[in-house]
Each structure stands twice: as structure tokens, then as C-alpha cells.
Amino acid sequence: MRPSYGLTKVRSKDRIIGTLIGGAVAAVMVLLIQNPYLYAVLGIGSLIIAFSMVQRNYKASATFITLSVVFIYGIIEPDISTVIQYRIIDTVLGAALSYVAMLFLWPAWSFLDIHETIEMSVQANRDFLNEIGLYYEQKGQVPTSYKVARKAAFLERPI
């Protein structure tokens, strides 16, 4: 779950799509490849790619995480189609539970405080733009204040 309902919804959607793509790619690769040593190499390689993409493209990261899970379990479990099936079912079930929790357990009805949300979003984006200006004036390494302002602007965006 993410800090807001909108971010949780986007992340869940990306995870479901990434898992479905990863499951389809894994199914095709399993049909073509029957070597457990190659599964180990593909599993480790896809896990490295998945972790490197988490911050940039969550959908692609979910795809590679699914590939790594399938290939690593493929070493242990000879029936990989079952692993793929459970991975997809578990991801869809987890996303559905996340939606239900956000709607009913801890609802945050954004429309009730939309003015405050927009003000906070505008302020966070203003701070981020100021940090961009300072960075281009000073050059050099990216300061921590820039990274913090970018994260705050991302978290405060109304979705």
C-alpha cells in the first residue's frame, strides 16, 4: 500500500499487469527451455534487473520479479505451470485485498479535503521547482534536499 488511495491503485494495477506479462513470458520460456541450470541463471539475472527497475518502472519490475520467482521455483518444482498460476492468482488476490482495505478499513475520502490536498501538492511542487533552480545554478552532485523535495512532490500529487 502507498500513502494515498490513488498511488495504491496505480501500484496495484502496475503489479497486476507486470505479473500477467511476466507469467506469459515465463510460460513461453518454460515451453522452450527445459534446463534447470538455465532457470537458475535466468532467475538470478531477472531478479537483478527487477531490483534495478523498482524505482523507475514498477510494471517492468513486477514482470522481472515474476520471472525470477517462476524460474527459481522452477528449479525446485518440476511443474512450473502451477507456480505461474499461483503467482498470478496470489498477485490478483493481494491487489484486491489492498483495494478493499483502502476503501473500507481506512478510508481516506479525498474529496472531503480536496482544497488542502491541492494546496499541499502545489506547495510541494513549488519547493521541488525551487530545488531544480538551485541545482542548475550550483551544478555538481544532486543534493539531498533536491531528492527530498522530489519525493515530497511525488507523494503529494493528487491522483
Coordinates of N, CA, C and O in Angstrom, one line a residue:
M1 N 0.8 -1.2 0.0 CA 0.0 0.0 0.0 C 0.9 1.2 0.0 O 2.0 1.2 0.6
R2 N 0.4 2.3 -0.6 CA 1.1 3.5 -0.7 C 0.4 4.6 0.2 O -0.7 4.3 0.7
P3 N 1.0 5.8 0.3 CA 0.4 6.7 1.2 C -1.0 7.2 0.9 O -1.7 7.7 1.7
S4 N -1.4 7.1 -0.4 CA -2.7 7.6 -0.8 C -3.4 6.5 -1.6 O -2.8 5.6 -2.1
Y5 N -4.7 6.6 -1.7 CA -5.5 5.7 -2.4 C -5.1 5.6 -3.9 O -5.0 4.6 -4.5
G6 N -4.9 6.8 -4.5 CA -4.5 6.9 -5.9 C -3.2 6.2 -6.2 O -3.1 5.4 -7.2
L7 N -2.2 6.4 -5.3 CA -0.9 5.7 -5.5 C -1.0 4.2 -5.3 O -0.4 3.5 -6.1
T8 N -1.8 3.8 -4.4 CA -2.0 2.4 -4.2 C -2.7 1.8 -5.4 O -2.3 0.7 -5.8
K9 N -3.7 2.5 -5.9 CA -4.4 1.9 -7.1 C -3.5 1.8 -8.3 O -3.5 0.8 -9.0
V10 N -2.7 2.8 -8.5 CA -1.7 2.8 -9.6 C -0.7 1.6 -9.4 O -0.4 0.9 -10.4
R11 N -0.2 1.5 -8.2 CA 0.8 0.5 -8.0 C 0.2 -0.9 -8.1 O 0.9 -1.8 -8.7
S12 N -1.0 -1.1 -7.6 CA -1.7 -2.4 -7.7 C -1.9 -2.8 -9.2 O -1.7 -3.9 -9.6
K13 N -2.4 -1.8 -10.0 CA -2.6 -2.0 -11.4 C -1.3 -2.4 -12.1 O -1.3 -3.3 -12.9
D14 N -0.3 -1.6 -11.8 CA 1.0 -1.9 -12.5 C 1.5 -3.3 -12.1 O 2.1 -4.0 -12.9
R15 N 1.3 -3.7 -10.8 CA 1.8 -5.0 -10.4 C 1.0 -6.1 -11.1 O 1.6 -7.1 -11.5
I16 N -0.3 -6.0 -11.2 CA -1.1 -7.0 -11.9 C -0.7 -7.1 -13.3 O -0.5 -8.2 -13.8
I17 N -0.6 -6.0 -14.0 CA -0.2 -6.0 -15.4 C 1.2 -6.6 -15.6 O 1.5 -7.5 -16.4
G18 N 2.2 -6.2 -14.7 CA 3.5 -6.8 -14.8 C 3.5 -8.3 -14.5 O 4.3 -9.0 -15.1
T19 N 2.7 -8.7 -13.5 CA 2.7 -10.1 -13.2 C 2.1 -10.9 -14.4 O 2.6 -12.0 -14.7
L20 N 1.1 -10.4 -15.0 CA 0.5 -11.1 -16.1 C 1.5 -11.2 -17.3 O 1.6 -12.3 -17.9
I21 N 2.2 -10.1 -17.6 CA 3.2 -10.1 -18.6 C 4.3 -11.1 -18.3 O 4.7 -11.9 -19.1
G22 N 4.8 -11.1 -17.0 CA 5.8 -12.0 -16.6 C 5.4 -13.4 -16.6 O 6.2 -14.3 -17.0
G23 N 4.1 -13.7 -16.3 CA 3.6 -15.1 -16.3 C 3.6 -15.6 -17.8 O 3.9 -16.7 -18.0
A24 N 3.1 -14.7 -18.7 CA 3.1 -15.1 -20.1 C 4.5 -15.4 -20.7 O 4.7 -16.4 -21.3
V25 N 5.4 -14.5 -20.4 CA 6.8 -14.6 -20.9 C 7.4 -15.9 -20.2 O 8.0 -16.7 -20.9
A26 N 7.2 -16.1 -18.9 CA 7.7 -17.3 -18.3 C 7.1 -18.6 -18.9 O 7.8 -19.6 -19.1
A27 N 5.8 -18.6 -19.2 CA 5.2 -19.7 -19.7 C 5.8 -20.1 -21.1 O 6.1 -21.3 -21.4
V28 N 6.0 -19.1 -21.9 CA 6.6 -19.3 -23.2 C 8.1 -19.8 -23.1 O 8.5 -20.8 -23.7
M29 N 8.8 -19.2 -22.1 CA 10.2 -19.6 -22.0 C 10.3 -21.0 -21.4 O 11.2 -21.8 -21.7
V30 N 9.4 -21.4 -20.5 CA 9.4 -22.7 -19.9 C 9.1 -23.8 -21.0 O 9.6 -24.9 -21.0
L31 N 8.2 -23.4 -22.0 CA 7.9 -24.4 -23.1 C 9.2 -24.6 -24.0 O 9.4 -25.6 -24.5
L32 N 10.0 -23.5 -24.1 CA 11.2 -23.6 -24.9 C 12.4 -24.2 -24.2 O 13.3 -24.8 -24.9
I33 N 12.5 -23.9 -22.9 CA 13.7 -24.3 -22.2 C 13.3 -25.3 -21.1 O 12.4 -25.1 -20.4
Q34 N 14.1 -26.4 -21.0 CA 13.9 -27.4 -20.0 C 15.1 -27.7 -19.2 O 15.2 -28.8 -18.6
N35 N 16.0 -26.7 -19.1 CA 17.2 -26.9 -18.3 C 17.2 -26.2 -17.0 O 17.1 -24.9 -17.0
P36 N 17.3 -26.9 -15.9 CA 17.2 -26.2 -14.6 C 18.4 -25.3 -14.3 O 18.3 -24.3 -13.5
Y37 N 19.6 -25.6 -14.9 CA 20.7 -24.7 -14.7 C 20.5 -23.3 -15.4 O 20.8 -22.3 -14.9
L38 N 19.8 -23.4 -16.5 CA 19.5 -22.2 -17.2 C 18.4 -21.4 -16.5 O 18.4 -20.2 -16.5
Y39 N 17.5 -22.1 -15.8 CA 16.5 -21.5 -15.0 C 17.2 -20.7 -13.9 O 16.7 -19.6 -13.5
A40 N 18.2 -21.3 -13.3 CA 18.9 -20.6 -12.2 C 19.6 -19.3 -12.7 O 19.4 -18.2 -12.1
V41 N 20.2 -19.3 -13.8 CA 20.8 -18.1 -14.4 C 19.8 -17.1 -14.8 O 19.9 -15.9 -14.4
L42 N 18.7 -17.5 -15.4 CA 17.6 -16.6 -15.7 C 16.9 -16.0 -14.5 O 16.6 -14.8 -14.5
G43 N 16.8 -16.8 -13.5 CA 16.1 -16.4 -12.2 C 17.0 -15.3 -11.5 O 16.5 -14.3 -11.1
I44 N 18.3 -15.5 -11.4 CA 19.2 -14.5 -10.8 C 19.3 -13.3 -11.6 O 19.2 -12.2 -11.1
G45 N 19.4 -13.5 -12.9 CA 19.5 -12.3 -13.8 C 18.2 -11.4 -13.8 O 18.3 -10.2 -13.7
S46 N 17.1 -12.1 -13.8 CA 15.8 -11.3 -13.8 C 15.6 -10.6 -12.4 O 15.0 -9.6 -12.4
L47 N 16.1 -11.3 -11.4 CA 16.0 -10.6 -10.1 C 16.8 -9.4 -10.0 O 16.4 -8.3 -9.4
I48 N 18.0 -9.4 -10.5 CA 18.9 -8.2 -10.5 C 18.2 -7.1 -11.3 O 18.2 -5.9 -10.9
I49 N 17.7 -7.4 -12.5 CA 17.0 -6.4 -13.3 C 15.8 -5.9 -12.6 O 15.5 -4.7 -12.6
A50 N 15.0 -6.8 -11.9 CA 13.8 -6.3 -11.2 C 14.2 -5.3 -10.1 O 13.5 -4.3 -10.0
F51 N 15.2 -5.6 -9.3 CA 15.6 -4.6 -8.3 C 16.1 -3.3 -8.8 O 15.9 -2.3 -8.2
S52 N 16.7 -3.4 -10.0 CA 17.3 -2.1 -10.5 C 16.2 -1.3 -11.1 O 16.4 -0.1 -11.3
M53 N 15.0 -1.8 -11.4 CA 13.9 -1.1 -12.0 C 12.8 -0.7 -11.1 O 11.8 0.0 -11.5
V54 N 12.8 -1.0 -9.8 CA 11.7 -0.8 -8.9 C 11.3 0.7 -8.9 O 10.2 1.0 -8.9
Q55 N 12.3 1.6 -8.8 CA 12.0 3.0 -8.6 C 11.6 3.7 -10.0 O 10.9 4.6 -10.0
R56 N 12.1 3.1 -11.1 CA 11.9 3.8 -12.4 C 10.6 3.3 -13.1 O 9.9 4.1 -13.7
N57 N 10.4 2.0 -13.1 CA 9.3 1.4 -13.8 C 8.8 0.2 -13.1 O 9.3 -0.9 -13.2
Y58 N 7.8 0.4 -12.2 CA 7.3 -0.7 -11.4 C 6.6 -1.8 -12.1 O 6.7 -3.0 -11.8
K59 N 6.0 -1.5 -13.3 CA 5.4 -2.5 -14.1 C 6.4 -3.5 -14.6 O 6.3 -4.7 -14.6
A60 N 7.5 -2.9 -15.1 CA 8.6 -3.8 -15.6 C 9.3 -4.5 -14.5 O 9.7 -5.7 -14.7
S61 N 9.4 -3.9 -13.4 CA 10.0 -4.6 -12.2 C 9.1 -5.8 -11.8 O 9.7 -6.8 -11.5
A62 N 7.8 -5.6 -11.8 CA 6.9 -6.7 -11.4 C 7.0 -7.8 -12.4 O 7.0 -9.0 -12.1
T63 N 7.2 -7.5 -13.7 CA 7.4 -8.5 -14.7 C 8.7 -9.3 -14.4 O 8.6 -10.6 -14.4
F64 N 9.8 -8.7 -14.1 CA 11.0 -9.4 -13.8 C 11.0 -10.1 -12.5 O 11.6 -11.2 -12.4
I65 N 10.3 -9.6 -11.5 CA 10.1 -10.3 -10.3 C 9.4 -11.6 -10.5 O 9.7 -12.6 -10.0
T66 N 8.3 -11.5 -11.3 CA 7.6 -12.7 -11.6 C 8.4 -13.8 -12.3 O 8.4 -15.0 -12.0
L67 N 9.2 -13.3 -13.3 CA 10.1 -14.2 -14.0 C 11.1 -14.9 -13.0 O 11.4 -16.1 -13.1
S68 N 11.7 -14.1 -12.1 CA 12.7 -14.6 -11.2 C 12.0 -15.6 -10.2 O 12.6 -16.7 -10.0
V69 N 10.8 -15.3 -9.7 CA 10.1 -16.3 -8.9 C 9.8 -17.6 -9.6 O 10.0 -18.7 -9.1
V70 N 9.3 -17.5 -10.8 CA 9.0 -18.7 -11.6 C 10.2 -19.5 -11.9 O 10.2 -20.7 -11.7
F71 N 11.3 -18.9 -12.3 CA 12.5 -19.6 -12.6 C 13.2 -20.2 -11.4 O 13.7 -21.4 -11.4
I72 N 13.2 -19.5 -10.3 CA 13.8 -20.1 -9.1 C 13.0 -21.2 -8.5 O 13.5 -22.2 -8.1
Y73 N 11.7 -21.1 -8.5 CA 10.8 -22.2 -8.1 C 10.9 -23.3 -9.1 O 10.6 -24.5 -8.8
G74 N 11.1 -23.0 -10.4 CA 11.2 -24.0 -11.4 C 12.4 -25.0 -11.2 O 12.4 -26.1 -11.7
I75 N 13.4 -24.5 -10.4 CA 14.5 -25.4 -10.1 C 14.0 -26.5 -9.1 O 14.3 -27.7 -9.2
I76 N 13.2 -26.1 -8.2 CA 12.7 -27.0 -7.1 C 11.5 -27.8 -7.6 O 11.4 -29.0 -7.4
E77 N 10.5 -27.1 -8.2 CA 9.2 -27.7 -8.6 C 9.2 -28.0 -10.1 O 9.4 -27.1 -10.9
P78 N 9.1 -29.3 -10.4 CA 9.1 -29.6 -11.9 C 7.9 -29.1 -12.7 O 8.0 -28.8 -13.9
D79 N 6.8 -28.9 -12.0 CA 5.6 -28.4 -12.7 C 5.5 -26.9 -12.6 O 4.9 -26.3 -11.7
I80 N 6.2 -26.2 -13.5 CA 6.3 -24.7 -13.4 C 5.0 -24.1 -13.7 O 4.7 -23.0 -13.2
S81 N 4.1 -24.7 -14.5 CA 2.8 -24.0 -14.8 C 2.0 -23.8 -13.6 O 1.3 -22.8 -13.5
T82 N 2.1 -24.7 -12.6 CA 1.5 -24.5 -11.3 C 2.0 -23.2 -10.6 O 1.3 -22.5 -10.0
V83 N 3.3 -23.1 -10.6 CA 4.0 -21.9 -10.0 C 3.5 -20.6 -10.6 O 3.2 -19.7 -9.9
I84 N 3.4 -20.6 -11.9 CA 2.9 -19.4 -12.7 C 1.5 -19.1 -12.3 O 1.1 -18.0 -12.0
Q85 N 0.7 -20.2 -12.3 CA -0.7 -20.0 -11.9 C -0.9 -19.4 -10.5 O -1.6 -18.4 -10.3
Y86 N -0.2 -20.0 -9.5 CA -0.3 -19.5 -8.2 C 0.3 -18.0 -8.0 O -0.3 -17.2 -7.3
R87 N 1.3 -17.7 -8.8 CA 1.9 -16.4 -8.7 C 0.8 -15.3 -9.2 O 0.6 -14.3 -8.6
I88 N 0.2 -15.6 -10.3 CA -0.8 -14.7 -10.8 C -2.0 -14.6 -9.9 O -2.5 -13.5 -9.6
I89 N -2.5 -15.7 -9.4 CA -3.7 -15.7 -8.5 C -3.3 -14.9 -7.2 O -4.1 -14.1 -6.8
D90 N -2.2 -15.2 -6.6 CA -1.8 -14.5 -5.4 C -1.7 -13.0 -5.6 O -2.0 -12.2 -4.7
T91 N -1.1 -12.6 -6.8 CA -1.0 -11.1 -7.0 C -2.3 -10.5 -7.2 O -2.6 -9.4 -6.6
V92 N -3.2 -11.1 -7.9 CA -4.6 -10.5 -8.1 C -5.3 -10.5 -6.8 O -5.9 -9.5 -6.4
L93 N -5.2 -11.5 -6.0 CA -5.8 -11.6 -4.7 C -5.3 -10.5 -3.7 O -6.0 -9.8 -3.0
G94 N -3.9 -10.3 -3.7 CA -3.3 -9.3 -2.9 C -3.7 -7.9 -3.3 O -4.0 -7.0 -2.5
A95 N -3.8 -7.6 -4.6 CA -4.3 -6.3 -5.1 C -5.7 -6.1 -4.7 O -6.1 -4.9 -4.3
A96 N -6.6 -7.1 -4.8 CA -8.0 -6.9 -4.4 C -8.1 -6.6 -2.9 O -8.8 -5.8 -2.5
L97 N -7.3 -7.3 -2.1 CA -7.3 -7.1 -0.6 C -6.8 -5.7 -0.3 O -7.3 -5.0 0.6
S98 N -5.8 -5.2 -1.1 CA -5.3 -3.8 -0.9 C -6.4 -2.8 -1.2 O -6.6 -1.8 -0.4
Y99 N -7.2 -3.0 -2.3 CA -8.3 -2.1 -2.6 C -9.3 -2.1 -1.5 O -9.8 -1.1 -1.1
V100 N -9.7 -3.3 -1.0 CA -10.7 -3.4 0.0 C -10.3 -2.7 1.3 O -11.1 -2.0 1.9
A101 N -9.0 -2.9 1.6 CA -8.5 -2.3 2.9 C -8.5 -0.8 2.7 O -8.9 -0.1 3.7
M102 N -8.2 -0.2 1.6 CA -8.1 1.2 1.4 C -9.6 1.8 1.4 O -9.8 2.9 1.8
L103 N -10.5 1.0 0.9 CA -11.9 1.5 0.8 C -12.6 1.4 2.1 O -13.4 2.4 2.4
F104 N -12.5 0.3 2.8 CA -13.3 0.1 3.9 C -12.7 0.1 5.3 O -13.3 0.6 6.3
L105 N -11.4 -0.3 5.4 CA -10.8 -0.3 6.7 C -10.3 1.0 7.1 O -10.5 1.5 8.2
W106 N -9.6 1.7 6.2 CA -9.0 3.0 6.5 C -9.4 3.9 5.3 O -8.5 4.4 4.6
P107 N -10.6 4.3 5.2 CA -11.0 5.1 4.0 C -10.5 6.5 4.2 O -10.5 7.1 5.3
A108 N -9.9 7.0 3.1 CA -9.5 8.4 3.1 C -10.2 9.1 1.9 O -9.8 9.0 0.8
W109 N -11.3 9.7 2.3 CA -12.1 10.2 1.2 C -11.5 11.6 0.8 O -11.7 12.6 1.5
S110 N -10.8 11.6 -0.3 CA -10.1 12.8 -0.7 C -10.9 13.9 -1.1 O -10.5 15.1 -0.9
F111 N -12.1 13.7 -1.5 CA -13.0 14.8 -1.9 C -13.4 15.7 -0.7 O -13.7 16.9 -0.9
L112 N -13.3 15.2 0.5 CA -13.7 16.0 1.6 C -12.6 17.1 2.0 O -13.0 18.1 2.5
D113 N -11.4 16.8 1.6 CA -10.3 17.8 1.9 C -9.5 18.1 0.6 O -8.3 18.2 0.7
I114 N -10.2 18.2 -0.5 CA -9.6 18.4 -1.8 C -8.8 19.8 -1.8 O -7.7 19.8 -2.4
H115 N -9.3 20.8 -1.1 CA -8.6 22.1 -1.1 C -7.3 22.0 -0.4 O -6.3 22.5 -0.9
E116 N -7.2 21.3 0.7 CA -6.0 21.1 1.4 C -5.0 20.3 0.6 O -3.8 20.5 0.6
T117 N -5.5 19.2 0.0 CA -4.7 18.3 -0.9 C -4.1 19.1 -2.0 O -2.9 18.9 -2.3
I118 N -4.8 20.0 -2.7 CA -4.3 20.7 -3.8 C -3.3 21.7 -3.3 O -2.2 21.9 -3.9
E119 N -3.5 22.4 -2.2 CA -2.6 23.3 -1.6 C -1.3 22.6 -1.3 O -0.2 23.2 -1.6
M120 N -1.3 21.5 -0.6 CA -0.1 20.7 -0.3 C 0.6 20.3 -1.5 O 1.9 20.3 -1.6
S121 N -0.1 19.9 -2.6 CA 0.5 19.5 -3.8 C 1.2 20.6 -4.5 O 2.4 20.5 -5.0
V122 N 0.6 21.8 -4.6 CA 1.2 23.0 -5.2 C 2.4 23.4 -4.4 O 3.4 23.7 -5.0
Q123 N 2.3 23.4 -3.1 CA 3.5 23.8 -2.2 C 4.7 22.8 -2.5 O 5.8 23.2 -2.6
A124 N 4.4 21.5 -2.5 CA 5.4 20.5 -2.7 C 6.1 20.7 -4.1 O 7.3 20.6 -4.2
N125 N 5.3 21.0 -5.1 CA 5.8 21.2 -6.4 C 6.6 22.5 -6.5 O 7.6 22.5 -7.2
R126 N 6.1 23.5 -5.8 CA 6.9 24.8 -5.8 C 8.2 24.6 -5.2 O 9.3 25.0 -5.7
D127 N 8.3 23.8 -4.0 CA 9.6 23.5 -3.4 C 10.5 22.7 -4.3 O 11.7 23.0 -4.4
F128 N 9.9 21.8 -5.0 CA 10.7 21.0 -5.9 C 11.3 21.8 -7.1 O 12.4 21.7 -7.4
L129 N 10.4 22.7 -7.6 CA 10.9 23.6 -8.7 C 12.0 24.5 -8.2 O 13.0 24.8 -8.9
N130 N 11.9 25.0 -7.0 CA 13.0 25.8 -6.4 C 14.3 25.0 -6.3 O 15.3 25.6 -6.5
E131 N 14.2 23.8 -5.8 CA 15.3 22.9 -5.7 C 16.0 22.7 -7.1 O 17.2 22.6 -7.2
I132 N 15.1 22.5 -8.1 CA 15.7 22.4 -9.5 C 16.4 23.6 -9.9 O 17.5 23.5 -10.5
G133 N 15.9 24.8 -9.6 CA 16.6 26.0 -9.9 C 17.9 26.1 -9.2 O 18.9 26.5 -9.8
L134 N 17.9 25.8 -7.9 CA 19.2 25.8 -7.2 C 20.2 24.9 -7.7 O 21.4 25.2 -7.8
Y135 N 19.7 23.7 -8.1 CA 20.6 22.7 -8.6 C 21.3 23.2 -9.9 O 22.5 23.0 -10.1
Y136 N 20.5 23.8 -10.8 CA 21.1 24.2 -12.1 C 22.0 25.5 -11.9 O 22.8 25.7 -12.7
E137 N 21.8 26.2 -10.8 CA 22.6 27.4 -10.6 C 24.0 26.9 -10.0 O 25.0 27.4 -10.4
Q138 N 24.0 25.9 -9.2 CA 25.2 25.4 -8.5 C 25.9 24.3 -9.2 O 27.1 24.1 -9.0
K139 N 25.2 23.5 -10.0 CA 25.7 22.3 -10.6 C 26.3 21.3 -9.6 O 26.0 21.4 -8.4
G140 N 27.1 20.4 -10.0 CA 27.7 19.4 -9.1 C 26.8 18.2 -8.8 O 26.0 17.9 -9.7
Q141 N 27.0 17.6 -7.7 CA 26.2 16.5 -7.3 C 24.8 16.9 -6.9 O 24.6 18.0 -6.5
V142 N 23.9 16.0 -7.1 CA 22.5 16.3 -6.7 C 22.4 16.3 -5.2 O 22.7 15.3 -4.5
P143 N 21.9 17.4 -4.6 CA 21.9 17.5 -3.1 C 20.7 16.6 -2.6 O 19.7 16.3 -3.3
T144 N 20.8 16.3 -1.3 CA 19.8 15.5 -0.6 C 18.5 16.3 -0.6 O 17.4 15.7 -0.7
S145 N 18.5 17.6 -0.4 CA 17.3 18.4 -0.4 C 16.5 18.3 -1.7 O 15.3 18.4 -1.7
Y146 N 17.2 18.2 -2.8 CA 16.6 18.0 -4.1 C 15.8 16.7 -4.1 O 14.7 16.6 -4.5
K147 N 16.5 15.6 -3.6 CA 15.8 14.3 -3.6 C 14.6 14.3 -2.7 O 13.6 13.7 -3.0
V148 N 14.7 15.0 -1.6 CA 13.6 15.0 -0.6 C 12.5 15.8 -1.2 O 11.3 15.4 -1.1
A149 N 12.8 16.9 -1.9 CA 11.7 17.7 -2.5 C 11.0 16.9 -3.6 O 9.8 17.0 -3.8
R150 N 11.8 16.2 -4.4 CA 11.2 15.4 -5.5 C 10.3 14.3 -4.9 O 9.2 14.1 -5.4
K151 N 10.7 13.7 -3.9 CA 9.9 12.6 -3.2 C 8.6 13.2 -2.7 O 7.5 12.7 -2.8
A152 N 8.7 14.4 -2.0 CA 7.6 15.1 -1.4 C 6.6 15.5 -2.5 O 5.4 15.3 -2.4
A153 N 7.1 16.0 -3.7 CA 6.2 16.3 -4.8 C 5.5 15.1 -5.3 O 4.3 15.2 -5.7
F154 N 6.2 14.0 -5.4 CA 5.6 12.8 -5.9 C 4.5 12.3 -4.9 O 3.4 11.9 -5.4
L155 N 4.8 12.3 -3.7 CA 3.8 11.8 -2.7 C 2.6 12.7 -2.5 O 1.5 12.3 -2.2
E156 N 2.7 14.0 -2.8 CA 1.6 14.9 -2.6 C 0.8 15.1 -3.8 O -0.2 15.9 -3.8
R157 N 1.1 14.5 -4.9 CA 0.3 14.7 -6.2 C -1.0 14.1 -6.0 O -1.2 13.0 -5.6
P158 N -2.1 14.8 -6.3 CA -3.4 14.3 -6.2 C -3.8 13.4 -7.4 O -3.7 13.9 -8.6
I159 N -4.1 12.2 -7.1 CA -4.5 11.3 -8.2 C -5.9 10.9 -8.1 O -6.4 10.6 -7.1

